[in-house]
XYZ file of C-alpha atoms in Angstrom:
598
model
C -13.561 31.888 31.937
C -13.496 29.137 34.338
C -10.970 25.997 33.664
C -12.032 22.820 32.158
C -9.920 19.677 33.894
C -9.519 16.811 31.894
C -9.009 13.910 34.421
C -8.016 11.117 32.638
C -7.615 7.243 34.615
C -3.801 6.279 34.917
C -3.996 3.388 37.163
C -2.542 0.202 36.594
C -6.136 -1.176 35.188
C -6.407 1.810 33.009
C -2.844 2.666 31.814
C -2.779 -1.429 30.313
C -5.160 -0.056 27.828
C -3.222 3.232 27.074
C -4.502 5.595 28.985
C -0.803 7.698 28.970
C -0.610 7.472 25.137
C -4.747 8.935 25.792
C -3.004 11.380 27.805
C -0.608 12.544 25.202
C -3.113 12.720 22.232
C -5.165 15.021 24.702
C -1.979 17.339 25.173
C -1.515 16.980 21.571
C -4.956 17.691 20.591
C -5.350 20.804 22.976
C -2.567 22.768 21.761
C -3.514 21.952 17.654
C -7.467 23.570 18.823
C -5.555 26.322 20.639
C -6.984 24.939 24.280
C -3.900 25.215 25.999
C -4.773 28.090 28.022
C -8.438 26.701 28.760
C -7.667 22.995 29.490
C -5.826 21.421 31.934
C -4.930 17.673 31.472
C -4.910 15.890 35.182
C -3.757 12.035 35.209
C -5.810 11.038 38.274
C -6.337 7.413 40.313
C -8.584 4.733 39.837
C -12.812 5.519 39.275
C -13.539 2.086 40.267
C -15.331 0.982 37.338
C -12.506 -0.738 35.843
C -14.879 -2.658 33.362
C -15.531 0.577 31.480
C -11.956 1.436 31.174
C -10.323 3.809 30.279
C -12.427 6.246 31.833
C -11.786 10.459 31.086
C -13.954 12.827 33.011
C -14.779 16.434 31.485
C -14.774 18.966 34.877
C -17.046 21.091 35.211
C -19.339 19.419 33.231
C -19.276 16.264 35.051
C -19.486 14.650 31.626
C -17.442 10.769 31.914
C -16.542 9.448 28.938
C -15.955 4.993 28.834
C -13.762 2.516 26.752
C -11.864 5.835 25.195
C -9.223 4.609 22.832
C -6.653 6.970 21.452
C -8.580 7.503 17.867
C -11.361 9.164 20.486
C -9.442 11.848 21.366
C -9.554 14.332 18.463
C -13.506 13.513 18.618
C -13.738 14.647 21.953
C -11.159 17.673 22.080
C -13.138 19.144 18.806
C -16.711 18.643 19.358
C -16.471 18.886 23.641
C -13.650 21.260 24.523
C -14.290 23.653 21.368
C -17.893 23.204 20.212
C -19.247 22.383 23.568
C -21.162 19.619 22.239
C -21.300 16.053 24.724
C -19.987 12.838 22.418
C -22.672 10.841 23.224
C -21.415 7.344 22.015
C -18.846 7.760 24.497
C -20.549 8.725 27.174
C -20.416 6.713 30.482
C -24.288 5.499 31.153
C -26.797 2.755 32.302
C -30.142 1.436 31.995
C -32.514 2.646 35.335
C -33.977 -1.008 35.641
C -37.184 0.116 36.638
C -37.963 3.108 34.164
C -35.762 1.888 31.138
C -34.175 5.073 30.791
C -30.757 6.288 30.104
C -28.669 7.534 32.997
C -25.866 9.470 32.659
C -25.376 11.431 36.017
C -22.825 9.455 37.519
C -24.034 10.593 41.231
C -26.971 8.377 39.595
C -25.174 5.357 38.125
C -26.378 2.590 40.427
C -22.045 1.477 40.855
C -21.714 5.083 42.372
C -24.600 5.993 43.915
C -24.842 3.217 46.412
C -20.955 3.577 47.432
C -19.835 5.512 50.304
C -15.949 6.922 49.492
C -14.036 7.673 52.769
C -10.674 5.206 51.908
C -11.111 6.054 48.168
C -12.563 10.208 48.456
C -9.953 11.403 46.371
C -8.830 8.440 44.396
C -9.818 9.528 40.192
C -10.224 13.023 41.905
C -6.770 14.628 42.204
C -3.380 14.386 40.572
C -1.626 12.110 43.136
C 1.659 13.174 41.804
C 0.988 16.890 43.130
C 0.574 17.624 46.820
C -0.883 20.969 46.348
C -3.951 18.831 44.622
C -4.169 16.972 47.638
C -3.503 19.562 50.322
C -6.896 21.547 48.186
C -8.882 18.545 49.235
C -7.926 19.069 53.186
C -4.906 17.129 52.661
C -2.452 17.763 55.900
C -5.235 19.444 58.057
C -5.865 15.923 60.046
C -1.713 16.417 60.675
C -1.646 20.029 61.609
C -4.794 19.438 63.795
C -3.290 16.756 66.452
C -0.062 18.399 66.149
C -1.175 21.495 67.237
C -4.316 20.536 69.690
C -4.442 16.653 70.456
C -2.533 14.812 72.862
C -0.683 11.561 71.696
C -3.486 10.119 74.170
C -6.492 12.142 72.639
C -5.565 10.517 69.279
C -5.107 7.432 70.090
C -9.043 7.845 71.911
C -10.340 9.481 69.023
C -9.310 6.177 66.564
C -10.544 4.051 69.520
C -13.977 5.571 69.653
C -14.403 5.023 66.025
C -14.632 1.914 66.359
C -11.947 1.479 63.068
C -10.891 -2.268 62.856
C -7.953 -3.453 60.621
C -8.896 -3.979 57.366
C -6.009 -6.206 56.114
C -8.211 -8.951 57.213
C -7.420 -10.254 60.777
C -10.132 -6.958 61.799
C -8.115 -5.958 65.067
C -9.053 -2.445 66.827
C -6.836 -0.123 65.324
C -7.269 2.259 68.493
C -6.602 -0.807 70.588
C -2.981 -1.700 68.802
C -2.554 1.859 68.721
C -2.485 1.984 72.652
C -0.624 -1.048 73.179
C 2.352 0.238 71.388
C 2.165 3.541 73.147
C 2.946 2.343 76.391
C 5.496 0.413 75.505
C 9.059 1.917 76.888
C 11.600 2.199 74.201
C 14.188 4.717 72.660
C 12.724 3.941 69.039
C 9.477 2.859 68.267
C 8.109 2.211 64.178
C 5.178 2.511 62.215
C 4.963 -0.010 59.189
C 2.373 0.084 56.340
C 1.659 -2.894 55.294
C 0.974 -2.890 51.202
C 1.838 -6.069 50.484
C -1.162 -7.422 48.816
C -0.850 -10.737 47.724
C -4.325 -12.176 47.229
C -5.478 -13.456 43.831
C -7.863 -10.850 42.351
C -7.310 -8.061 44.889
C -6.098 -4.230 43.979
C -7.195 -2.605 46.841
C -4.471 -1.043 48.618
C -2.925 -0.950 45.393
C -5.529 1.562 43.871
C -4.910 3.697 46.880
C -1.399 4.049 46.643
C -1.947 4.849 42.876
C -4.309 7.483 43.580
C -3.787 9.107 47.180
C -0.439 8.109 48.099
C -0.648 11.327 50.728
C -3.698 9.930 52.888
C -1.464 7.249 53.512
C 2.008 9.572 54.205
C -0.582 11.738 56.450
C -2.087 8.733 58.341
C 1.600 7.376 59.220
C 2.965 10.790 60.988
C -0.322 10.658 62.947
C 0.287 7.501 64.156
C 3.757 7.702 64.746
C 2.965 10.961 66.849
C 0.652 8.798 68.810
C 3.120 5.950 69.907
C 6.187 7.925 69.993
C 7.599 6.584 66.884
C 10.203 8.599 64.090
C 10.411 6.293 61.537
C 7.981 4.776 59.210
C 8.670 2.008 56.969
C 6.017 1.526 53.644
C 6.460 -2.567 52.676
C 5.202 -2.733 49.184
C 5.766 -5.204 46.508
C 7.874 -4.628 43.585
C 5.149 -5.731 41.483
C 3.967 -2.624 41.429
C 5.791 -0.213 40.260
C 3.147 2.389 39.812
C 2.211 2.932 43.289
C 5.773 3.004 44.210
C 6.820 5.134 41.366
C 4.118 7.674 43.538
C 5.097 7.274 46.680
C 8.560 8.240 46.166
C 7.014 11.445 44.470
C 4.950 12.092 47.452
C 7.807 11.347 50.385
C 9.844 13.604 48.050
C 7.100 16.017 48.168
C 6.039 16.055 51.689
C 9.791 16.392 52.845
C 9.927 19.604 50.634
C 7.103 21.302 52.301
C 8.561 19.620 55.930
C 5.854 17.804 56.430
C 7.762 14.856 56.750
C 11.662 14.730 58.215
C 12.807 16.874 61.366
C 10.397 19.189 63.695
C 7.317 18.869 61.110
C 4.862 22.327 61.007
C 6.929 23.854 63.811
C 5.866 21.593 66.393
C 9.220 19.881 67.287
C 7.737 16.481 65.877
C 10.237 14.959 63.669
C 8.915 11.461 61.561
C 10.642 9.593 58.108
C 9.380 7.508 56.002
C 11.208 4.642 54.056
C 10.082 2.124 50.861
C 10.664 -1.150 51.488
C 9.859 -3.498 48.133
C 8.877 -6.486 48.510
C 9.818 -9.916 45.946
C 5.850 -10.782 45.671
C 5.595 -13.672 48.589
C 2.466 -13.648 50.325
C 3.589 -14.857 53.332
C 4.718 -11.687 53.848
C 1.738 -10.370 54.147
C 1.296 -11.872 57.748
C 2.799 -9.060 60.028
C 5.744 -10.783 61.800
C 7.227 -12.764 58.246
C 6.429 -8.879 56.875
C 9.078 -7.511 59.981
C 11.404 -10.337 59.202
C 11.719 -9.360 55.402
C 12.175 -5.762 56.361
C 15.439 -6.562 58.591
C 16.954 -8.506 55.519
C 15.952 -12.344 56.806
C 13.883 -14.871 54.703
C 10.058 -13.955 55.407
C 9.266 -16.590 57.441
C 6.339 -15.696 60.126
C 7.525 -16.308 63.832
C 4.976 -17.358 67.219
C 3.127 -14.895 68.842
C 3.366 -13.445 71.224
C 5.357 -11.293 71.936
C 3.230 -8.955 69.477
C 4.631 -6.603 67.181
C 3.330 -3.613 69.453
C 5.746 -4.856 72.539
C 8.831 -6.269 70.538
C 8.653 -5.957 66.296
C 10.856 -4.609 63.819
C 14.488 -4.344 65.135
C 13.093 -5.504 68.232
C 11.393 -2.630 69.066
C 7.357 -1.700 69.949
C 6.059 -1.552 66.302
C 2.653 -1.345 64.871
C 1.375 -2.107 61.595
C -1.465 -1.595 59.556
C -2.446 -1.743 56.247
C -3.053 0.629 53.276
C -7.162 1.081 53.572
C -6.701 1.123 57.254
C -4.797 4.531 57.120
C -6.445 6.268 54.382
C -9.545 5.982 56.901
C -7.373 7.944 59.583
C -7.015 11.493 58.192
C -11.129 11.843 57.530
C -11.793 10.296 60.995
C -9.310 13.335 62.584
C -11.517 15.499 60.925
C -14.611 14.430 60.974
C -14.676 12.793 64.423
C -14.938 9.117 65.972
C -18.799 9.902 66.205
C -19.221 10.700 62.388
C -17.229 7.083 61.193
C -18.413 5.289 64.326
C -22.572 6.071 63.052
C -21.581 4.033 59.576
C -21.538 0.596 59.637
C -22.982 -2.237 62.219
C -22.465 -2.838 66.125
C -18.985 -4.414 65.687
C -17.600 -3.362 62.152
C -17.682 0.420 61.541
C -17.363 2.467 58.861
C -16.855 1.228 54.600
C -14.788 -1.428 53.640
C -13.129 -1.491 50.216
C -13.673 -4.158 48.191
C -11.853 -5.476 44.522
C -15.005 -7.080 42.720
C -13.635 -9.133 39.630
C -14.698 -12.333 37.991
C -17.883 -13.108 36.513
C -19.337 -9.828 37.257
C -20.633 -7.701 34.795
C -19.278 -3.833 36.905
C -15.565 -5.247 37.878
C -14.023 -2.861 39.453
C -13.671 -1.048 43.016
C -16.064 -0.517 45.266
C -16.357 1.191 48.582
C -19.886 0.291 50.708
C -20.746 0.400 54.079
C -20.113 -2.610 56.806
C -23.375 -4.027 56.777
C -24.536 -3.815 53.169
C -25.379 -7.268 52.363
C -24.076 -9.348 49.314
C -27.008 -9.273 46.936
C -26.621 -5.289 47.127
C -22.906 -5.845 45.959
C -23.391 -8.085 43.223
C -26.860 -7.371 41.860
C -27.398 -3.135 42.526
C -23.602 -2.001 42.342
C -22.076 -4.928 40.416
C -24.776 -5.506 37.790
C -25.157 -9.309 38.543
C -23.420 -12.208 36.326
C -23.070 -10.817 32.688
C -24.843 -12.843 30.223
C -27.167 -14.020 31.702
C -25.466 -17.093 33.553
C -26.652 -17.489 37.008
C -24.848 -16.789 39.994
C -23.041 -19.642 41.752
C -21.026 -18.432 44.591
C -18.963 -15.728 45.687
C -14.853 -15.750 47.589
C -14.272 -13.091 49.802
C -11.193 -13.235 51.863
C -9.304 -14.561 48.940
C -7.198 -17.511 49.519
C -8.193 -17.580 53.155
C -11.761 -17.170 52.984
C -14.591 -19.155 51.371
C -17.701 -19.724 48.921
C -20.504 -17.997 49.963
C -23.502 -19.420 47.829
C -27.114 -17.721 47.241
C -28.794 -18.462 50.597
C -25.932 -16.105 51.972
C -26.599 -13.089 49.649
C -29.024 -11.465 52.297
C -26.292 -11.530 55.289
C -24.869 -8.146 55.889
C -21.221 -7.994 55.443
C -19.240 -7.420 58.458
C -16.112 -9.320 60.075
C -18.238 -11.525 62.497
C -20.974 -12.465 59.514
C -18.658 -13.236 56.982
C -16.744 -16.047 59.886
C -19.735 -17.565 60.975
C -20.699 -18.426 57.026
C -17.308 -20.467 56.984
C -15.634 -17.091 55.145
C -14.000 -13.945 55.858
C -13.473 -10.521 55.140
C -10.016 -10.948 54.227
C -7.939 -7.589 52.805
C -10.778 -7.381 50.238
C -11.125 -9.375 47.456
C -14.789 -10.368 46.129
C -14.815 -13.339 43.136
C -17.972 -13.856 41.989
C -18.567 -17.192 40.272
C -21.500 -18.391 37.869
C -22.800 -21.348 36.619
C -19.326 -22.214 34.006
C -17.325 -22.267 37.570
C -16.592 -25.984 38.852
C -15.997 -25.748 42.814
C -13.580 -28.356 42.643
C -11.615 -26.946 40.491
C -12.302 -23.343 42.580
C -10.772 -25.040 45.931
C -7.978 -26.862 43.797
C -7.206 -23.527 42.445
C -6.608 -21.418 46.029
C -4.245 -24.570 46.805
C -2.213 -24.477 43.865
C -1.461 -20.660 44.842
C -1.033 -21.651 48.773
C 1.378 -24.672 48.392
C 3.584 -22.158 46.305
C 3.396 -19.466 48.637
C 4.000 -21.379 51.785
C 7.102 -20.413 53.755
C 7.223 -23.975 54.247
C 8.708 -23.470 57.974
C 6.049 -25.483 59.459
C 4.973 -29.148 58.779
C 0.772 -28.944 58.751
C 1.211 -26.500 56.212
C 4.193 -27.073 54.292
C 2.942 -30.777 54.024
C -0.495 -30.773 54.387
C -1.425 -28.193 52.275
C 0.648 -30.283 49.208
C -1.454 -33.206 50.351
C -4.249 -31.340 49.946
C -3.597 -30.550 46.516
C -2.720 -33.715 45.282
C -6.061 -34.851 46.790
C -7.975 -32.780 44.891
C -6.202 -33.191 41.811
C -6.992 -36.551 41.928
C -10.986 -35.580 42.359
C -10.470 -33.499 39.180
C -9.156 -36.214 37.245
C -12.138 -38.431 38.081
C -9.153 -40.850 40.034
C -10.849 -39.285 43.501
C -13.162 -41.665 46.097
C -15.717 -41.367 48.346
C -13.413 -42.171 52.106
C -11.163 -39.530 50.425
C -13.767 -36.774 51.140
C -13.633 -37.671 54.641
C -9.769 -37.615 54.938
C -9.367 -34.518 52.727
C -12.126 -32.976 55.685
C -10.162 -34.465 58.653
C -6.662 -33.149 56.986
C -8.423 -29.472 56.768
C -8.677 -29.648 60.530
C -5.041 -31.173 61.332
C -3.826 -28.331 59.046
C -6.357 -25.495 60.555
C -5.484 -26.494 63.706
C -1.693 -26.955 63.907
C -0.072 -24.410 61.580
C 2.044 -21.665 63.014
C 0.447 -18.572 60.878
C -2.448 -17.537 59.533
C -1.767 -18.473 56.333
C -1.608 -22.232 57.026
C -4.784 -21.675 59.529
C -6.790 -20.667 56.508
C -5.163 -22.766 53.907
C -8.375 -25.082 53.787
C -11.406 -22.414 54.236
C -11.730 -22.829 50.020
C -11.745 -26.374 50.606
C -14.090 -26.862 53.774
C -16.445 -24.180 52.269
C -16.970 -25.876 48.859
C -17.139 -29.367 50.859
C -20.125 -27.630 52.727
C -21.535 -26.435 49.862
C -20.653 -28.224 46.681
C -20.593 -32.071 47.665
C -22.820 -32.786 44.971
C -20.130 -31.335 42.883
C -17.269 -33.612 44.446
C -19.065 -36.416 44.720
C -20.103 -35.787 40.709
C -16.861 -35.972 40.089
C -16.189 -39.008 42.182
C -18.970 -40.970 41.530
C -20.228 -40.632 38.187
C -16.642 -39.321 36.505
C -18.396 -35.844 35.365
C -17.734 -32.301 36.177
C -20.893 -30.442 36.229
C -19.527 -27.371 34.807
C -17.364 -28.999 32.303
C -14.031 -27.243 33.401
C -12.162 -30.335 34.450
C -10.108 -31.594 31.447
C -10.022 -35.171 32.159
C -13.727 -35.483 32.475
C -14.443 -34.368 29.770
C -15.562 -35.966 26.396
C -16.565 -34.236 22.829
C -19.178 -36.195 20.569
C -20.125 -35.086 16.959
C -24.341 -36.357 16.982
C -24.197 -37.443 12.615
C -27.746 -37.046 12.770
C -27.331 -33.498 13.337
C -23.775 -32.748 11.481
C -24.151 -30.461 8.241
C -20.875 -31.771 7.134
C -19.703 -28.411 6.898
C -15.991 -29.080 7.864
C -16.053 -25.854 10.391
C -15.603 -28.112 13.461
C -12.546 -29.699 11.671
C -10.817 -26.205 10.546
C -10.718 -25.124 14.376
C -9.449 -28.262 15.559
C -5.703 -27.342 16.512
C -4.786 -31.184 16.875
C -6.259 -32.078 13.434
C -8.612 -35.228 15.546
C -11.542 -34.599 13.485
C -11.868 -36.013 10.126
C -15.085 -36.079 8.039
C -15.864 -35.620 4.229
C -17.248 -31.822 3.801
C -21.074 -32.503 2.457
C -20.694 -35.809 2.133
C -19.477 -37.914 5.317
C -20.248 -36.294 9.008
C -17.677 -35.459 11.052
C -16.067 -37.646 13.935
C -13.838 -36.871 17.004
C -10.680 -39.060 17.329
C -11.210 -39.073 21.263
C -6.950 -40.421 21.163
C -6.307 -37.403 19.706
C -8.299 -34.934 21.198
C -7.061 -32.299 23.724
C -10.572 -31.230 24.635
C -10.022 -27.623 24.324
C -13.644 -26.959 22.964
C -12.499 -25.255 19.517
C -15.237 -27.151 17.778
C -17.886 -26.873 20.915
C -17.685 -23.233 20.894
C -17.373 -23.344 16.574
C -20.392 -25.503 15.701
C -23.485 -23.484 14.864
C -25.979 -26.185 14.706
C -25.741 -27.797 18.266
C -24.048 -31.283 16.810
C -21.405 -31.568 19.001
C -21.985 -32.478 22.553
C -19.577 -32.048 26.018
C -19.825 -34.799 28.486
């Protein structure tokens, strides 16, 4: 009798909403309907559809079960595993929006069926916590292959001709960095892995790490046997102790079976690999603050050049890429620079990985090819704006990117398309916004996060970027003028222009983007004291119409402050605007449209 595998989600997304106590009941429930011997329980990675959550797939049925809860368990152990009967109400689906019909093959679910998984193949496929699991699923082979039969030079050609660019969001040739390290004359060379993924809204590499820690492991020895290099160093963050809980696991793992440490499969190829945590600062994210954290110093980024690849950590030729970008390495090995190369556009080959979150109705990962344009993202795999608000903008590139608004949703996303639109790809990270979203208070967000995370080593940014956000604090509060569009727009530029690191070169993309495309929106604000989207506190006013109040005393029961006093059925209701914190309780309470937001 073949096997059933229970794959059940326990990623960071899915293991907030219990997926190991989901886990347990399974074991639990298995052994009480005598299933022991027939079931096998297999905590995998991240599906990507985080917004059904958790997610537990039946194998081989290829039945996926959505929202599970503990209190499903029993349900699904007794009438799946022993009466062979699907639980329907639980059963992952959508609506074909053409035919109206049910779909429930997930190689038919529009989320999956218009992704392409190279970074993510194995992630909510295989136990990432067992190397045999990942060595089933070719895991290794890419290793044993340019060990055995490629040159350090044919490798290095072969990640070249693919055309793979960084995707940590600067978009360099891999091959290219690759080569420049590999000449380089030195008695030590390193390979760093950048996981240090800081941007608001981005899981990404995280997810990876979570779910395929090996591609990652496997990825590093080949590019350490390409340079020359022996030691590896991973730079994570501490804030997430999932993905480093695995790693360890698979380092420990890989040394075990010597393919990590000294003279790896026989070949007299010896490579290590070290964790390096990380205290959450995402200035570290830029490569050269990243080195300086790993030798013990304050993160601080330095000038380039030299580059990493001549003189980085200790000194010595280094190169570093990030998470995605080596989980893309082992599949190219095997399936050749031609196969990844004929994926994508011109300039930007292959998929690129993207965290979709905000007001989308699929959050979640997804994995598409370069060149798919925006629309397909957020309408066909993310399901459009839920509710039926319409769609505002979209951030890629995180704090160092931009809005994108609807006349962009046809461009085709790729590194060069994303910069001319006044955006960028960034590591990743895809917030959609809707109609409810006020720009201003979008921009003053991403400077908020970037005057915290600033090094603060040089002046445009250290200074500028605090300017900045006092500037548009001021808009917010209705305080704002029209001359001080035009300086917050020539301060952009001084602080574009002049900052030592890309993180103070980018600081204002949220702010020049929504200037380009929201003025109305500042100028709202400015000129006639409103926010459009009623988000910003200060401009905001709450009305009860007595004409329309039923006197029903709801409104005042809500109110947390106690400013709205009325007679129930006999006197309508009034807002003490003193005493009002405008936090909406009686907007969002009032069932007969009384009360009105200004």
């Amino acid at each position: 009798m073949e096997r059933v595998n229970v794959l059940i989600c326990a990623g960071t997304g899915c293991s907030s909403s219990n997926s190991a106590l989901i886990a347990s009941k399974f074991e639990e429930m298995i052994i009480k309907y005598g299933l022991k011997d027939e079931v096998k329980i297999v905590k995998t990675g991240c599906f990507g559809l985080c917004q059904k959550g958790p997610i537990v797939a039946i194998y081989p049925d290829s039945v996926y079960y959505s929202h599970v809860k503990v209190e499903d368990v029993e349900e699904i152990v007794s009438e799946h595993l022993y009466k062979g009967r699907v639980v329907e109400r639980l059963e992952l689906s959508d609506i074909d929006v053409k035919t109206k019909e049910k779909i429930i093959d997930i190689r038919k679910i529009p989320f999956y069926a218009r992704q392409t998984r190279i970074a993510l193949k194995n992630c909510g496929v295989i136990n990432p916590e067992d190397i045999y699991e990942y060595i089933a699923k070719d895991g290794y082979r890419a290793l044993g292959e340019v060990l055995e039969h490629k040159t350090p030079q044919e490798v290095i050609d072969i990640v070249t001709k693919s055309g793979l660019r960084g995707r940590g969001g600067g978009g360099f040739p891999t091959g290219k960095k690759w080569y420049f390290a590999s000449i380089e004359e030195s008695d030590e060379k390193y390979v760093i892995c950048n996981a240090d993924e800081g941007d608001p809204g981005a899981f990404m590499d995280r997810s990876i790490l979570e779910g395929d820690p090996h591609s990652v492991i496997e990825a590093m020895a080949i590019a350490a046997y390409a340079i020359g290099a022996k030691y590896g160093y991973i730079y994570i963050r501490a804030e997430y102790p999932i993905a480093v809980g695995r790693l360890k696991i698979a380092i420990k793992q890989a040394h075990e079976l010597g393919l990590l440490g000294n003279n790896i499969l026989g070949s007299g190829f010896n490579f290590d690999i070290e964790i390096r945590l990380g205290a959450g600062a995402f200035v570290c994210g830029e490569e050269t603050a990243l080195i300086a954290s790993i030798e013990g110093k304050r993160g601080n980024p330095v000038p380039k050049p030299p580059f990493p690849a001549k003189s980085g950590v200790w000194g010595k030729p280094t190169i570093i890429n990030n998470v995605e970008t080596f989980a893309n390495i082992p599949q190219i090995i095997l399936n050749g620079a031609d196969w990844f190369a004929s994926i994508g556009t011109e300039k930007s080959k292959g998929t690129k990985v993207f965290a979709l979150g905000g007001k989308i109705t699929n959050t979640g990962l997804v994995e598409i090819p370069m060149g798919t344009t925006l629309r397909q993202v957020i309408y066909d795999i993310g399901g459009g704006c839920p509710n039926g608000k319409r769609f505002k903008a979209v951030q890629t590139g995180g704090p160092s990117g931009g809005c994108l608004t609807e006349k962009d949703l046809d461009v085709p996303i790729d590194y060069d398309n994303l910069i001319e639109k006044g955006s960028m790809m960034g590591s990743g990270g895809m917030i959609v916004l809707d109609e409810d979203n006020c720009m201003v208070d979008v921009a003053r967000f991403y400077l908020d996060f970037i005057v915290d995370e600033s090094c603060g080593k040089c002046t445009p940014c250290r200074v500028g970027t605090k300017r900045l956000l006092e500037m548009l604090t001021k808009i917010c509060k209705g305080e704002g003028t029209l001359e001080l569009l035009d300086e917050m727009e020539e301060l952009c530029y001084h602080i574009k222009n002049n900052s030592l690191c890309g993180l103070g070169q980018s600081a204002a993309n949220p702010v020049l983007s929504t200037l380009k495309n929201f003025r109305e929106e500042y100028i709202a604000h400015i000129v006639d004291k409103r926010c459009p989207a009623h988000v910003c506190k200060d401009l905001l006013h709450y009305t009860i119409d007595p004409d329309k109040c039923r006197k029903c005393s709801l409104c005042s029961r809500e109110c947390p402050v106690e400013a709205i006093s009325g007679v129930p059925g006999q006197v309508p209701y009034y807002i003490d605007p003193k005493k009002c914190i405008k936090c909406g309780a009686c907007y969002g309470t009032c069932r007969f449209n009384a009360i009105t937001r200004g």
